[in-house]
XYZ file of C-alpha atoms in Angstrom:
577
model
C 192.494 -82.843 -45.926
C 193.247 -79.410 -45.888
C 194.071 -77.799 -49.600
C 197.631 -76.263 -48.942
C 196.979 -74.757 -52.833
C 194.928 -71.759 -51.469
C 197.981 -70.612 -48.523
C 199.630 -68.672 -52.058
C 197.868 -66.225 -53.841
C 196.645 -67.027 -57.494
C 199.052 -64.367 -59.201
C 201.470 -66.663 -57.735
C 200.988 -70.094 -58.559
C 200.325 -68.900 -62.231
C 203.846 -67.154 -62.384
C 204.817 -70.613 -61.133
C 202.730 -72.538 -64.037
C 203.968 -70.058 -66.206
C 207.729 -71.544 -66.575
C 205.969 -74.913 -67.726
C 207.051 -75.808 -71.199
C 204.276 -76.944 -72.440
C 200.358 -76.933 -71.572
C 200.126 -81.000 -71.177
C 201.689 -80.353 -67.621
C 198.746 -78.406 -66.671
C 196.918 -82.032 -66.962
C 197.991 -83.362 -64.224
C 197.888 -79.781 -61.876
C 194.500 -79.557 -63.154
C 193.253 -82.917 -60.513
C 194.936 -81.360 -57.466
C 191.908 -78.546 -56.502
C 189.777 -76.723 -58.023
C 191.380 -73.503 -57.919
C 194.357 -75.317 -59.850
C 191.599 -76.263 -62.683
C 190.710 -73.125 -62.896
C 193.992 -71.352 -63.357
C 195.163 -73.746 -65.854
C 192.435 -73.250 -67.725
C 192.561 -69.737 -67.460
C 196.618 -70.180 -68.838
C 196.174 -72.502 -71.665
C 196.805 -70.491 -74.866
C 196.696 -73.159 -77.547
C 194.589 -75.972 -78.938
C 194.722 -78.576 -81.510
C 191.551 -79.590 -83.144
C 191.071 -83.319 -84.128
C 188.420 -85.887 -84.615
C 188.627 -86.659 -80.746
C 188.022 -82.547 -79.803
C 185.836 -81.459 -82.629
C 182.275 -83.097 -81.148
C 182.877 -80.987 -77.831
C 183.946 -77.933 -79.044
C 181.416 -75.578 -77.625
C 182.525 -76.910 -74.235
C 185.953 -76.773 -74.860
C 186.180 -73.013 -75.798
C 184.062 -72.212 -72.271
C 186.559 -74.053 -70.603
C 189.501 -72.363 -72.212
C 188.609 -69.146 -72.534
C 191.797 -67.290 -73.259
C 192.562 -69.538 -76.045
C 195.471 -67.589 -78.862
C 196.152 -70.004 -81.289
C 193.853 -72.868 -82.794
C 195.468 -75.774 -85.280
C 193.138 -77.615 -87.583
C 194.093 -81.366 -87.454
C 193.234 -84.852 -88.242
C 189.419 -84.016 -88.636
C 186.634 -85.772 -90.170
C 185.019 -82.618 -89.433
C 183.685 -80.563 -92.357
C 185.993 -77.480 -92.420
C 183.035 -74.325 -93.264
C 181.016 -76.092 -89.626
C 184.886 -76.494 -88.008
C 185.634 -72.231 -89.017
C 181.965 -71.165 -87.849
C 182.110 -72.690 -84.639
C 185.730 -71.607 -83.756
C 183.670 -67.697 -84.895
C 181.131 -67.964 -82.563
C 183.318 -69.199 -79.669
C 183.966 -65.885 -78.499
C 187.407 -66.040 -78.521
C 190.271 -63.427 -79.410
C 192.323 -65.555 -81.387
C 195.817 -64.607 -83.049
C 196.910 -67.614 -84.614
C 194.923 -69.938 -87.300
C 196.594 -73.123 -88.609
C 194.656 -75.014 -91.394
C 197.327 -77.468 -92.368
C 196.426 -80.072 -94.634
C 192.773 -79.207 -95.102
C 190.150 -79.353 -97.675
C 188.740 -76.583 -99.324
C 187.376 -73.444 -97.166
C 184.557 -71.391 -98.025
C 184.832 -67.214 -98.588
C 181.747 -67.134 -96.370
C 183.969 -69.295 -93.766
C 186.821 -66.717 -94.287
C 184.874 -63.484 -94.326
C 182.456 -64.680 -90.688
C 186.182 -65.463 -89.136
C 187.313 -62.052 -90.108
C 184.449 -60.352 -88.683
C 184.830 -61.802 -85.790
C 188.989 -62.739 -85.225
C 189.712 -58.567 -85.395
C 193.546 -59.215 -83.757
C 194.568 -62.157 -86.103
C 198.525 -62.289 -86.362
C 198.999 -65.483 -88.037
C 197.449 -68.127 -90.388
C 198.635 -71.316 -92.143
C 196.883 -72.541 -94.921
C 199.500 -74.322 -96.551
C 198.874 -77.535 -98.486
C 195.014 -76.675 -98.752
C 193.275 -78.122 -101.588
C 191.839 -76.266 -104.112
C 194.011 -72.770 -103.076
C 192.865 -70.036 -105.414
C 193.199 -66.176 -105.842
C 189.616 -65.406 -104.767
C 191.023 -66.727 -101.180
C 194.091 -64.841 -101.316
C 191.523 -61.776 -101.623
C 189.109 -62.398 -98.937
C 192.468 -63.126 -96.559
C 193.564 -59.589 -97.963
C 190.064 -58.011 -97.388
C 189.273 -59.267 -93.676
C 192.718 -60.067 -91.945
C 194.027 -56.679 -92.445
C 196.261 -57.098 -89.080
C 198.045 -60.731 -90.397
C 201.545 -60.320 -89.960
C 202.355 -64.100 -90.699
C 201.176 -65.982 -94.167
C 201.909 -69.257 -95.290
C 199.846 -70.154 -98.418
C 202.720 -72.559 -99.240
C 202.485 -75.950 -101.651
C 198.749 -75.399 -102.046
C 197.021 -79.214 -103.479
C 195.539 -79.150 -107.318
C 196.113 -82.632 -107.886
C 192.000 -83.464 -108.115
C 192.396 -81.294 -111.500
C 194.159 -83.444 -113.185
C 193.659 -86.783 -115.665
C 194.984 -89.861 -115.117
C 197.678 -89.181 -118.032
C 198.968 -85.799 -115.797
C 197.050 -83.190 -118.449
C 195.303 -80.085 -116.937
C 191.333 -80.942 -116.536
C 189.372 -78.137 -117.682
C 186.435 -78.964 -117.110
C 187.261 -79.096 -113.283
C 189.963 -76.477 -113.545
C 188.662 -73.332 -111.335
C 191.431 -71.521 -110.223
C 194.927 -71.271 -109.229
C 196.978 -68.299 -106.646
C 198.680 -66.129 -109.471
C 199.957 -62.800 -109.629
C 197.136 -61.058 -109.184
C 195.972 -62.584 -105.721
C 199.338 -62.036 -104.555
C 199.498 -57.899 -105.441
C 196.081 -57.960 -103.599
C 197.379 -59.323 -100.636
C 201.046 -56.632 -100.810
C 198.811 -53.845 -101.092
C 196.130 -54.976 -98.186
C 199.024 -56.716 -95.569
C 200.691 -53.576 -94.442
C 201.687 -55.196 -91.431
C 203.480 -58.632 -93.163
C 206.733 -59.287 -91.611
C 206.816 -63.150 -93.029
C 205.412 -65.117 -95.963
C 205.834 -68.436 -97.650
C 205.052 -69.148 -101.277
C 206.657 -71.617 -101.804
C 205.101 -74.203 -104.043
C 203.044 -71.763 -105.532
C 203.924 -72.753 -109.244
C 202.370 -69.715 -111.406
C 203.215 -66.531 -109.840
C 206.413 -64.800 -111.109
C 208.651 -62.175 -110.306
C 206.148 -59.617 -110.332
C 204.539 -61.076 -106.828
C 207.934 -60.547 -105.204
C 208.113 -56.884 -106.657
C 204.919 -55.561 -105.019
C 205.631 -56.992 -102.079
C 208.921 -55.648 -101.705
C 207.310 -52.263 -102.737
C 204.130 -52.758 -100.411
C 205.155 -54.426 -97.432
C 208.207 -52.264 -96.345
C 208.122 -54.141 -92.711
C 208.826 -57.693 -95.055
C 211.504 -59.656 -92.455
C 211.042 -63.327 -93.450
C 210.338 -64.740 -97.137
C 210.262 -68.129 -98.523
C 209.984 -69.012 -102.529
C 210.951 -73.285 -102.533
C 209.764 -74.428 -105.672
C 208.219 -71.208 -107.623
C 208.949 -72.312 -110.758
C 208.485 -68.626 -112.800
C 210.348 -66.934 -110.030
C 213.831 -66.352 -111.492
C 217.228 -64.806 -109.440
C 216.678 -61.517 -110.757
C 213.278 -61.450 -108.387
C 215.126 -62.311 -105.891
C 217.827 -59.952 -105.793
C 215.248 -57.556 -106.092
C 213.354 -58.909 -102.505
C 217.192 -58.078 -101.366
C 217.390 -54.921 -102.500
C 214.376 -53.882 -101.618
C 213.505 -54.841 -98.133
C 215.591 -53.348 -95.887
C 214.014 -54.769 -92.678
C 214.791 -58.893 -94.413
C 216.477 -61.101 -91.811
C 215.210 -64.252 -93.413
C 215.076 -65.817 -96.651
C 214.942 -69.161 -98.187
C 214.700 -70.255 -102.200
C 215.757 -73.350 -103.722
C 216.531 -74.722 -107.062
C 218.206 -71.669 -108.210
C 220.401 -71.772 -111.333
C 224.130 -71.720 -112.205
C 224.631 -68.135 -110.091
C 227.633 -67.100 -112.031
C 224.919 -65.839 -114.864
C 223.181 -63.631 -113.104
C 225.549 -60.973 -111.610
C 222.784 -59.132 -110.162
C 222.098 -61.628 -108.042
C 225.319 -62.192 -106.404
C 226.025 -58.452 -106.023
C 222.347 -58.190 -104.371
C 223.214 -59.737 -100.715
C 225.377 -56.475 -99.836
C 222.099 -54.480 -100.063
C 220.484 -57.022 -96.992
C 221.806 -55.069 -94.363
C 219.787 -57.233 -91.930
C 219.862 -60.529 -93.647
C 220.917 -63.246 -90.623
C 219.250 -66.574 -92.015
C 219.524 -67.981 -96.319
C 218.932 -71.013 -96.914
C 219.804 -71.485 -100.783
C 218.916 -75.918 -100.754
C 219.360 -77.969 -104.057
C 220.511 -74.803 -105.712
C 223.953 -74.334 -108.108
C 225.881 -71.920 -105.654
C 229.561 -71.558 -107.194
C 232.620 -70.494 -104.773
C 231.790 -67.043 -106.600
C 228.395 -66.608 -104.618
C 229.693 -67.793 -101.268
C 232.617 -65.118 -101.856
C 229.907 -62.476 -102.617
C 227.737 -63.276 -99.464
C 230.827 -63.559 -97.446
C 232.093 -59.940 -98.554
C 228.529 -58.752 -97.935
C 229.252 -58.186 -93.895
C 226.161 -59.618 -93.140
C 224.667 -60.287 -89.453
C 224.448 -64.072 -90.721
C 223.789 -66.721 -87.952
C 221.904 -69.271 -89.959
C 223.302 -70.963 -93.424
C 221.898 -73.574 -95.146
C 223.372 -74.964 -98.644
C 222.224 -78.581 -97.933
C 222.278 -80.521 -101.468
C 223.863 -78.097 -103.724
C 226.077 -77.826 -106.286
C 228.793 -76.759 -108.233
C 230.792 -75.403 -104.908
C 234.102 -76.116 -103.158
C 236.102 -76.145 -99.760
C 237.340 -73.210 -100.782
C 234.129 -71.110 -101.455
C 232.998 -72.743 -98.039
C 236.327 -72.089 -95.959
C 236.328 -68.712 -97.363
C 232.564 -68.230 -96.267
C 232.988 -69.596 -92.640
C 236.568 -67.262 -91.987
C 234.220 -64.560 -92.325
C 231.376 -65.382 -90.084
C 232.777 -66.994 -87.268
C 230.263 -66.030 -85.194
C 227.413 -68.613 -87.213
C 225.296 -70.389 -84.677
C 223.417 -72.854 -87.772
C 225.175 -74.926 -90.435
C 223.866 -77.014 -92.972
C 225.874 -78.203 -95.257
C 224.486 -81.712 -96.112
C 225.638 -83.992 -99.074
C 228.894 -81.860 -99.283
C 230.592 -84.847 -100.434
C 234.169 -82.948 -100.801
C 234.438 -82.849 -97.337
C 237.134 -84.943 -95.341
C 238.300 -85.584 -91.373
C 241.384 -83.448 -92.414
C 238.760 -80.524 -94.389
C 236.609 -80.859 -90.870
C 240.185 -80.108 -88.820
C 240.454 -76.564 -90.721
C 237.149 -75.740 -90.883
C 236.351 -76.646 -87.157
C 239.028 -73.505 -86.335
C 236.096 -71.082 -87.754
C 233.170 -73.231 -85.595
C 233.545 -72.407 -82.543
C 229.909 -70.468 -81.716
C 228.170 -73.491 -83.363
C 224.821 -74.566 -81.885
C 223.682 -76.597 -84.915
C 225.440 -78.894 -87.856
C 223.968 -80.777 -90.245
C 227.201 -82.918 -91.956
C 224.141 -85.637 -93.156
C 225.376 -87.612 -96.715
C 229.044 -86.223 -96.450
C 230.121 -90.331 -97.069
C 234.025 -89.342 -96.365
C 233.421 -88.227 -92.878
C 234.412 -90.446 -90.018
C 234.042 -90.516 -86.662
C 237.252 -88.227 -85.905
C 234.885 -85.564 -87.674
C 231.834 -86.532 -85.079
C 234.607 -86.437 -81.782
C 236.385 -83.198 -83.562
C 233.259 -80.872 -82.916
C 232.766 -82.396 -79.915
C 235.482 -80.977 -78.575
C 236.176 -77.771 -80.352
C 232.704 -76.308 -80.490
C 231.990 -75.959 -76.916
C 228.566 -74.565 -77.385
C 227.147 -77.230 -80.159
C 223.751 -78.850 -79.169
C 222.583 -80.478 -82.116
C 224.375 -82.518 -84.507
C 222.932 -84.085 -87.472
C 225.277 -86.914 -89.290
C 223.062 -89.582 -90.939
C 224.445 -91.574 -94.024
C 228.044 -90.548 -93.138
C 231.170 -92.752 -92.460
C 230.331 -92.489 -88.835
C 231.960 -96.162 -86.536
C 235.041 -95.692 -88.751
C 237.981 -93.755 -86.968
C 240.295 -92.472 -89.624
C 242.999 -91.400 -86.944
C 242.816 -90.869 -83.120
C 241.694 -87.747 -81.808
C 241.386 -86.650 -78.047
C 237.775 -86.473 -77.194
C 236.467 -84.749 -74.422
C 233.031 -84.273 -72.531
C 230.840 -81.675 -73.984
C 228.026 -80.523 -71.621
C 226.221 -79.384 -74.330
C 225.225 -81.575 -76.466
C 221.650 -81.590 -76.075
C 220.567 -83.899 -79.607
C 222.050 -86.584 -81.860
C 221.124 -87.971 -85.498
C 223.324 -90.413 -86.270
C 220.817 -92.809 -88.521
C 221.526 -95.007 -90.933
C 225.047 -95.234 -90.347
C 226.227 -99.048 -91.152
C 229.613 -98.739 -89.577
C 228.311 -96.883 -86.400
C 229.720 -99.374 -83.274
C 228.365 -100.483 -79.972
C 232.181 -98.818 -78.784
C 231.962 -96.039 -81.064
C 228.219 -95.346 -79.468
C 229.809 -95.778 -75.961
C 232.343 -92.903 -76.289
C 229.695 -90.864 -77.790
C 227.844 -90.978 -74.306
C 230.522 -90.340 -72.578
C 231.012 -87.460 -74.511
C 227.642 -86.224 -74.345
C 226.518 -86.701 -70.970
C 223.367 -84.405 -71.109
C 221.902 -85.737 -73.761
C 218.374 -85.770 -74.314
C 217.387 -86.986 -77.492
C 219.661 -89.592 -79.545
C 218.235 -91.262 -83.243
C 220.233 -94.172 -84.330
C 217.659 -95.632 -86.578
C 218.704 -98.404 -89.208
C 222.222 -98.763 -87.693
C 222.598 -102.817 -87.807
C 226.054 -102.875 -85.994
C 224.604 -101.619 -83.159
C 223.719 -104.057 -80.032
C 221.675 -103.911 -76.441
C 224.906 -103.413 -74.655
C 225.736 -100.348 -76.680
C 221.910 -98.464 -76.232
C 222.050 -99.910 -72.815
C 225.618 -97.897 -71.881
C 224.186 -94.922 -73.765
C 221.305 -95.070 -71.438
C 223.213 -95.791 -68.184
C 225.538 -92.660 -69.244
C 223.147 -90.034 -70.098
C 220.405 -89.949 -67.612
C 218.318 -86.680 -69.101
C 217.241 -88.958 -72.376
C 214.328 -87.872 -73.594
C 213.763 -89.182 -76.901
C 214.564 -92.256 -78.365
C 215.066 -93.477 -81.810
C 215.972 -97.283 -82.639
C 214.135 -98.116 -85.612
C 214.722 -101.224 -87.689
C 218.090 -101.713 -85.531
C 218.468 -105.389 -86.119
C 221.280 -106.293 -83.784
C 218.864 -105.564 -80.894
C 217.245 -108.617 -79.430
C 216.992 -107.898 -76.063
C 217.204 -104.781 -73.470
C 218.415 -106.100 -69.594
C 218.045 -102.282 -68.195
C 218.876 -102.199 -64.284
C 218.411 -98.882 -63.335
C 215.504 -96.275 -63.365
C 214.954 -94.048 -66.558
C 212.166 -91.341 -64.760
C 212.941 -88.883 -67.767
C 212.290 -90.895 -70.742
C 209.134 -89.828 -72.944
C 209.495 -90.901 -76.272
C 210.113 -94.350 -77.531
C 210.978 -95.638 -81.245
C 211.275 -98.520 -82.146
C 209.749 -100.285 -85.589
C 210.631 -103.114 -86.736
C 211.742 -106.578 -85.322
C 213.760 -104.347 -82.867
C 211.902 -105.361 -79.165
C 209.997 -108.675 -77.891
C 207.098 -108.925 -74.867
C 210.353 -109.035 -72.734
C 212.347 -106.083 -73.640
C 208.607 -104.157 -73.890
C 208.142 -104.950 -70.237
C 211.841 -104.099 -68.906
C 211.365 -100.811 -70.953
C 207.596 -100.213 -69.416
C 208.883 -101.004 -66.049
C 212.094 -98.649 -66.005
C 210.293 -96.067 -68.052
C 206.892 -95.053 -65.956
C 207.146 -91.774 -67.693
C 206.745 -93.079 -71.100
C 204.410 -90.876 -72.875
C 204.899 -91.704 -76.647
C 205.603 -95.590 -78.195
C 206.149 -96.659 -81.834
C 205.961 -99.976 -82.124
C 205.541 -100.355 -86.213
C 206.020 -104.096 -87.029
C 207.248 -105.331 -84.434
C 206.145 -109.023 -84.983
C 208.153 -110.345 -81.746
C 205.377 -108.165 -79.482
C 202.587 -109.876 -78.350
C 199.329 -108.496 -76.283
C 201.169 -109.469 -72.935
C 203.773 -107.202 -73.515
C 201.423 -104.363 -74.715
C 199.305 -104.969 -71.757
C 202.786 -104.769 -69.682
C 203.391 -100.996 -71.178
C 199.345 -100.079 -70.079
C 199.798 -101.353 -67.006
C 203.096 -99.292 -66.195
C 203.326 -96.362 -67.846
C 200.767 -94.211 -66.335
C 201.416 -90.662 -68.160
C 201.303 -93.007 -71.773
C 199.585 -90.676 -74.496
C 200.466 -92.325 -77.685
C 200.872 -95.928 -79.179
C 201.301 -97.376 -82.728
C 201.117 -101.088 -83.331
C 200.441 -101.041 -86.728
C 201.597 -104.004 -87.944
C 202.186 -105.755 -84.913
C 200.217 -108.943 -86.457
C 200.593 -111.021 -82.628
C 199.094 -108.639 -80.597
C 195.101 -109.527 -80.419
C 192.719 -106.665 -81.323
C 190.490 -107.274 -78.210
C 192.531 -105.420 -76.392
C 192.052 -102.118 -77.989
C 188.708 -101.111 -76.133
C 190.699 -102.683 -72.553
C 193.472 -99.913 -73.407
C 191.110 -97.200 -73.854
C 189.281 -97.757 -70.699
C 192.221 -99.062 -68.527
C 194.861 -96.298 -69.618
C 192.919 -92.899 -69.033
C 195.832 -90.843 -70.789
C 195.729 -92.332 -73.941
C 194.875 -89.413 -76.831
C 195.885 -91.755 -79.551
C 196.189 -95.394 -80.755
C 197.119 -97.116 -84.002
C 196.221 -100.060 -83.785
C 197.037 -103.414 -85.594
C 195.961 -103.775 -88.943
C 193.193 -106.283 -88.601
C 191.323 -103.755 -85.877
C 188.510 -101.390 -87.590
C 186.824 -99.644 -85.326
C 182.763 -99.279 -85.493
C 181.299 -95.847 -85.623
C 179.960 -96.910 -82.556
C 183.201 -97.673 -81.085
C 184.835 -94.619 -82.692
C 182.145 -92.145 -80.350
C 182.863 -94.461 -77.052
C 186.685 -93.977 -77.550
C 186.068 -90.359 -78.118
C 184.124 -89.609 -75.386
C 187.636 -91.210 -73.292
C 189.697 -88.845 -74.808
C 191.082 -91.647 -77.339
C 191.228 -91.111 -81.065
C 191.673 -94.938 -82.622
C 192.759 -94.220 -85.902
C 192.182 -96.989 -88.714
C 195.207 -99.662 -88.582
């Protein structure tokens, strides 16, 4: 057969591969010739390191050459062999991500740096054992980083059982000091988190305000000694900030300088002040600021009132973000005046406001034409406190609507015919909710995506009749789905590439077998829990469903080491049940 592939030039077909979204498309481009192998690999920019990839990674940096940005996950891996290897690879990378991870050498750090000249970026956040001495060697040999996390860093291994500092295993913390290293050595920083980061005070935020003049994004959740003062200072300081986010901030009313700061942010367009006291006067200040704002969030705070908030949103009509969860003053006739000052909305988040209905939900619907996500869990949602017109918003790309006790099979039907386009739609712990409800909400909106059902216990069964091509993502713990409902769903969904199946006791190996069988492009499966289904048929998964990257199995399934290297060398990493 003749290979069509090779009547377009190469420049072409990767400007073609180039509008992908995402590299796992390139999987199945990669079997059609060998030319299309060798592009792809030539175009994949990112890789995630696990206990499946980390045996082969000499191979798998000759295969990917071009490689910008390596992630650090799930690895049994020792970290110092993990960092040496990704030195030697020969790559140019720009991006590091360390998530999660033990404690790194400075000999691991200072080889990388010799060798990763153009790093941009690198996430170390929630490493154990975090200390200034890193926070120099970063300094010394990424000179170019222009993105930092050190956030949350893990010190728990230093202290007794009664919660009291260990001494005698106590060898460092990040402070101060490896903070002013890092300001005066990161000339290029334009974001940093430091949040979590429990000992440093105001004097970190003062050098870097002072040292990294091109600062545009900071974060400071959870910095205990950092007090409003700093800051305002960050604020006054940086004139290039577009970004910043603190929490836990006290009554603002006391601190004056604070408030008046946000007129000096020329630039500022995201704050996110969560589980802080922000009083009406605050909101008042940053709404007579002027600001270029387009992202708020106050979720969980204090001490404010429609007015502050009304006041706020007259002034920035143009905000594309909203979070204002657990406002609990809010109302359906609150949401009617405040909807009038909306109307560029791409994102709310109206999660724990309990007096919210579902006029509220069918309200933004209609008025804010160019809303794609909403986000209302724990709300009133199923209860209609008056009638209001609804009308079809093409928009509406994502729903949240979990845990909401009231939320109806009818009220979930005009939903979808609201939001034809939508894509991906959580209704987890909703108990009200039926098969003939998800099953109109799937008939309606074709383009679904993602699917979230967890723990919905008026679900027995799912008849589906028609063909859902598009849906990739499956959730679905609990006694939610039996071997029946798992076939229907493996049978109308052959694109299925991700399915939770946490405790569901009603699935049995049949129906597992059903979903292997079907759904050919299946990546991911967790049936932890799922005490019928018979652990033989782990390895018959593995060998039977080439895509498979990941299994959970059930419980009673512990894999030999032996078994562990087989399923590897398939591609499959069988984590412990």
């Amino acid at each position: 057969m003749t290979d069509r592939s090779t009547e377009l030039p190469s420049e072409c077909w990767e400007l073609i591969f180039n509008f992908l979204d995402h590299h796992r498309h390139f999987e199945p481009l990669s079997l059609v010739s060998t030319q299309f192998l060798s592009m792809t690999n030539h175009l994949r920019r990112s890789l995630i390191i696990s206990s499946r990839t980390s045996p082969f990674l000499p191979n798998i940096f000759q295969r990917f050459p071009n490689l910008k940005g390596i992630e650090i996950r799930e690895s049994d891996e020792d970290l110092d062999y993990l960092l040496h290897q990704i030195s030697n690879s020969g790559l140019d990378l720009e991006s590091l991500t360390l998530t999660s991870q033990e404690q790194f050498s400075l000999t691991s750090l200072r080889e990388l740096g010799l060798r990763m000249k153009n790093m941009r970026k690198l996430n170390c956040s929630e490493t154990n054992c975090l200390q200034d001495t890193h926070l120099f060697e970063i300094g010394n040999s990424f000179p170019l980083l222009e993105d930092l996390n050190i956030s949350f860093p893990q010190y728990n291994s230093r202290f007794d059982p009664i919660g009291s500092l260990d001494l005698q295993r106590f060898s460092g913390i990040v402070t101060d000091e490896g903070i002013i290293h890092l300001s005066m050595k990161l000339k290029s920083l334009l974001k940093i988190d430091l949040s979590g980061n429990h000992f440093i005070t105001d004097k970190s935020l003062q050098f870097l305000s002072e040292n990294c003049l091109l600062l545009r994004e900071i974060f400071i959740r959870e910095c205990d000694f950092i007090t409003q003062n700093g800051i305002g200072s960050v604020m006054r300081r940086c004139i290039n900030l577009n970004y910043i986010s603190v929490d836990g901030i006290g009554i603002p009313s006391i601190e004056l300088y604070f408030q008046e700061s946000f007129v000096f942010a020329k630039k500022l367009c995201e704050i996110n002040l969560s589980h802080s006291f922000i009083s009406d006067e605050l909101l008042s200040s940053i709404a007579n600021a002027c600001l270029p704002l387009k992202k708020l969030t106050i979720c969980s705070c204090y001490d404010f009132t429609f007015v502050g908030v009304s006041y706020l949103l007259y002034k920035y009509q143009f905000l594309e973000y909203l979070d204002l969860e657990g406002a609990n003053f809010l109302t359906d006739e609150s949401m009617i005046d405040l909807c009038e000052f909306l109307r560029k909305l791409t994102f709310i988040n109206l999660s724990l406001c309990s007096k919210l209905t579902s006029s509220t939900f069918f309200m933004l619907v209609s008025n804010c034409s160019s809303l794609k996500d909403i986000k209302m869990e724990r709300t009133n949602l199923g209860v209609e406190e008056f009638l209001v017109d609804f009308g079809v918003n093409p928009c509406v790309m994502s729903l949240n609507l979990a845990r909401n006790e009231s939320l109806s099979d009818e009220c979930i039907k005009k939903i979808a015919f609201c939001c034809p386009h939508l894509q991906e739609l959580k209704i987890s712990h909703c108990p009200t909710i039926t098969e003939e409800g998800i099953i109109e909400v799937l008939r309606n909106c074709g383009e679904i995506r993602h699917l979230e059902m967890n723990r919905c216990s008026g679900i027995k069964c799912l008849d589906i009749d028609f063909e859902l091509p598009k849906l990739e993502v499956v959730q679905a713990e609990g006694p939610v789905l039996d071997d029946e409902a798992l076939v229907m769903i493996a049978t109308r969904c052959r694109g299925l590439m991700h399915l939770n199946l946490e405790g569901c006791l009603n699935v049995t190996t049949k129906g597992v077998n059903g979903v292997v069988q079907c759904c050919r492009r299946l990546r991911e499966i967790n049936l932890k829990w799922c005490d019928n289904v018979k652990v033989d048929i782990i390895p018959r998964m593995v060998f039977s469903r080439p895509s498979l990257r990941k299994i959970i199995p059930p419980c009673r399934f512990i894999p030999t080491d032996k078994q562990n290297k087989l399923f590897l060398r398939h591609g499959c990493l069988v984590c412990r049940g």
